[in-house]
mmCIF file of C-alpha atoms in Angstrom:
data_model
loop_
_atom_site.group_PDB
_atom_site.id
_atom_site.type_symbol
_atom_site.label_atom_id
_atom_site.label_comp_id
_atom_site.label_asym_id
_atom_site.label_seq_id
_atom_site.Cartn_x
_atom_site.Cartn_y
_atom_site.Cartn_z
ATOM 1 C CA UNK F 117 102.496 114.533 92.073
ATOM 2 C CA UNK F 118 101.644 112.010 89.357
ATOM 3 C CA UNK F 119 103.814 114.204 86.499
ATOM 4 C CA UNK F 120 107.011 114.423 88.897
ATOM 5 C CA UNK F 121 106.749 110.677 89.495
ATOM 6 C CA UNK F 122 106.534 109.896 85.467
ATOM 7 C CA UNK F 123 109.335 111.782 85.173
ATOM 8 C CA UNK F 124 111.586 110.813 87.864
ATOM 9 C CA UNK F 125 111.187 107.512 86.628
ATOM 10 C CA UNK F 126 112.229 108.252 82.792
ATOM 11 C CA UNK F 127 115.114 110.303 84.314
ATOM 12 C CA UNK F 128 116.343 107.497 87.064
ATOM 13 C CA UNK F 129 118.647 104.886 86.219
ATOM 14 C CA UNK F 130 119.277 102.738 89.439
ATOM 15 C CA UNK F 131 121.861 101.550 90.224
ATOM 16 C CA UNK F 132 123.496 99.022 92.617
ATOM 17 C CA UNK F 133 123.656 100.427 95.512
ATOM 18 C CA UNK F 134 120.012 101.570 96.956
ATOM 19 C CA UNK F 135 118.310 102.460 100.446
ATOM 20 C CA UNK F 136 114.425 101.739 101.566
ATOM 21 C CA UNK F 137 113.485 104.087 103.746
ATOM 22 C CA UNK F 138 110.574 104.833 106.153
ATOM 23 C CA UNK F 139 108.985 108.446 105.876
ATOM 24 C CA UNK F 140 106.397 109.747 108.218
ATOM 25 C CA UNK F 141 104.014 112.471 106.389
ATOM 26 C CA UNK F 142 102.483 114.982 109.164
ATOM 27 C CA UNK F 143 99.256 114.609 109.793
ATOM 28 C CA UNK F 144 97.222 115.065 112.925
ATOM 29 C CA UNK F 145 93.927 114.552 111.583
ATOM 30 C CA UNK F 146 91.455 111.724 112.158
ATOM 31 C CA UNK F 147 91.873 108.917 110.426
ATOM 32 C CA UNK F 148 92.484 105.407 111.072
ATOM 33 C CA UNK F 149 95.804 105.074 108.920
ATOM 34 C CA UNK F 150 97.622 107.399 111.262
ATOM 35 C CA UNK F 151 100.963 105.683 112.832
ATOM 36 C CA UNK F 152 102.781 107.263 115.654
ATOM 37 C CA UNK F 153 106.153 106.293 115.996
ATOM 38 C CA UNK F 154 107.427 108.251 119.219
ATOM 39 C CA UNK F 155 111.145 108.080 118.728
ATOM 40 C CA UNK F 156 110.708 110.247 115.065
ATOM 41 C CA UNK F 157 110.916 113.754 114.364
ATOM 42 C CA UNK F 158 107.788 113.882 113.248
ATOM 43 C CA UNK F 159 106.263 111.062 115.607
ATOM 44 C CA UNK F 160 102.173 110.972 113.849
ATOM 45 C CA UNK F 161 101.018 111.345 110.119
ATOM 46 C CA UNK F 162 100.795 108.784 107.853
ATOM 47 C CA UNK F 163 103.624 106.059 106.965
ATOM 48 C CA UNK F 164 105.318 105.486 103.971
ATOM 49 C CA UNK F 165 107.984 103.510 101.997
ATOM 50 C CA UNK F 166 110.397 105.337 99.403
ATOM 51 C CA UNK F 167 113.525 104.458 97.629
ATOM 52 C CA UNK F 168 116.477 106.734 97.682
ATOM 53 C CA UNK F 169 119.830 106.490 95.480
ATOM 54 C CA UNK F 170 122.515 109.647 94.711
ATOM 55 C CA UNK F 171 120.104 112.805 94.730
ATOM 56 C CA UNK F 172 116.706 110.472 93.946
ATOM 57 C CA UNK F 173 113.825 109.758 96.160
ATOM 58 C CA UNK F 174 111.037 107.424 95.231
ATOM 59 C CA UNK F 175 107.828 106.845 97.479
#
């Protein structure tokens, strides 16, 4: 939700070590934004990117 994201941005103080991660959110409907990556545990869905550090994940 937008509220949770806003709270995380206020609490999170980015440090020196950050990780950018590719995340696939499961979706099996019919949209052209859907992607398939066969080697992932969830092979079909939306592909989004997130930044993580010490327990925080911003997507």
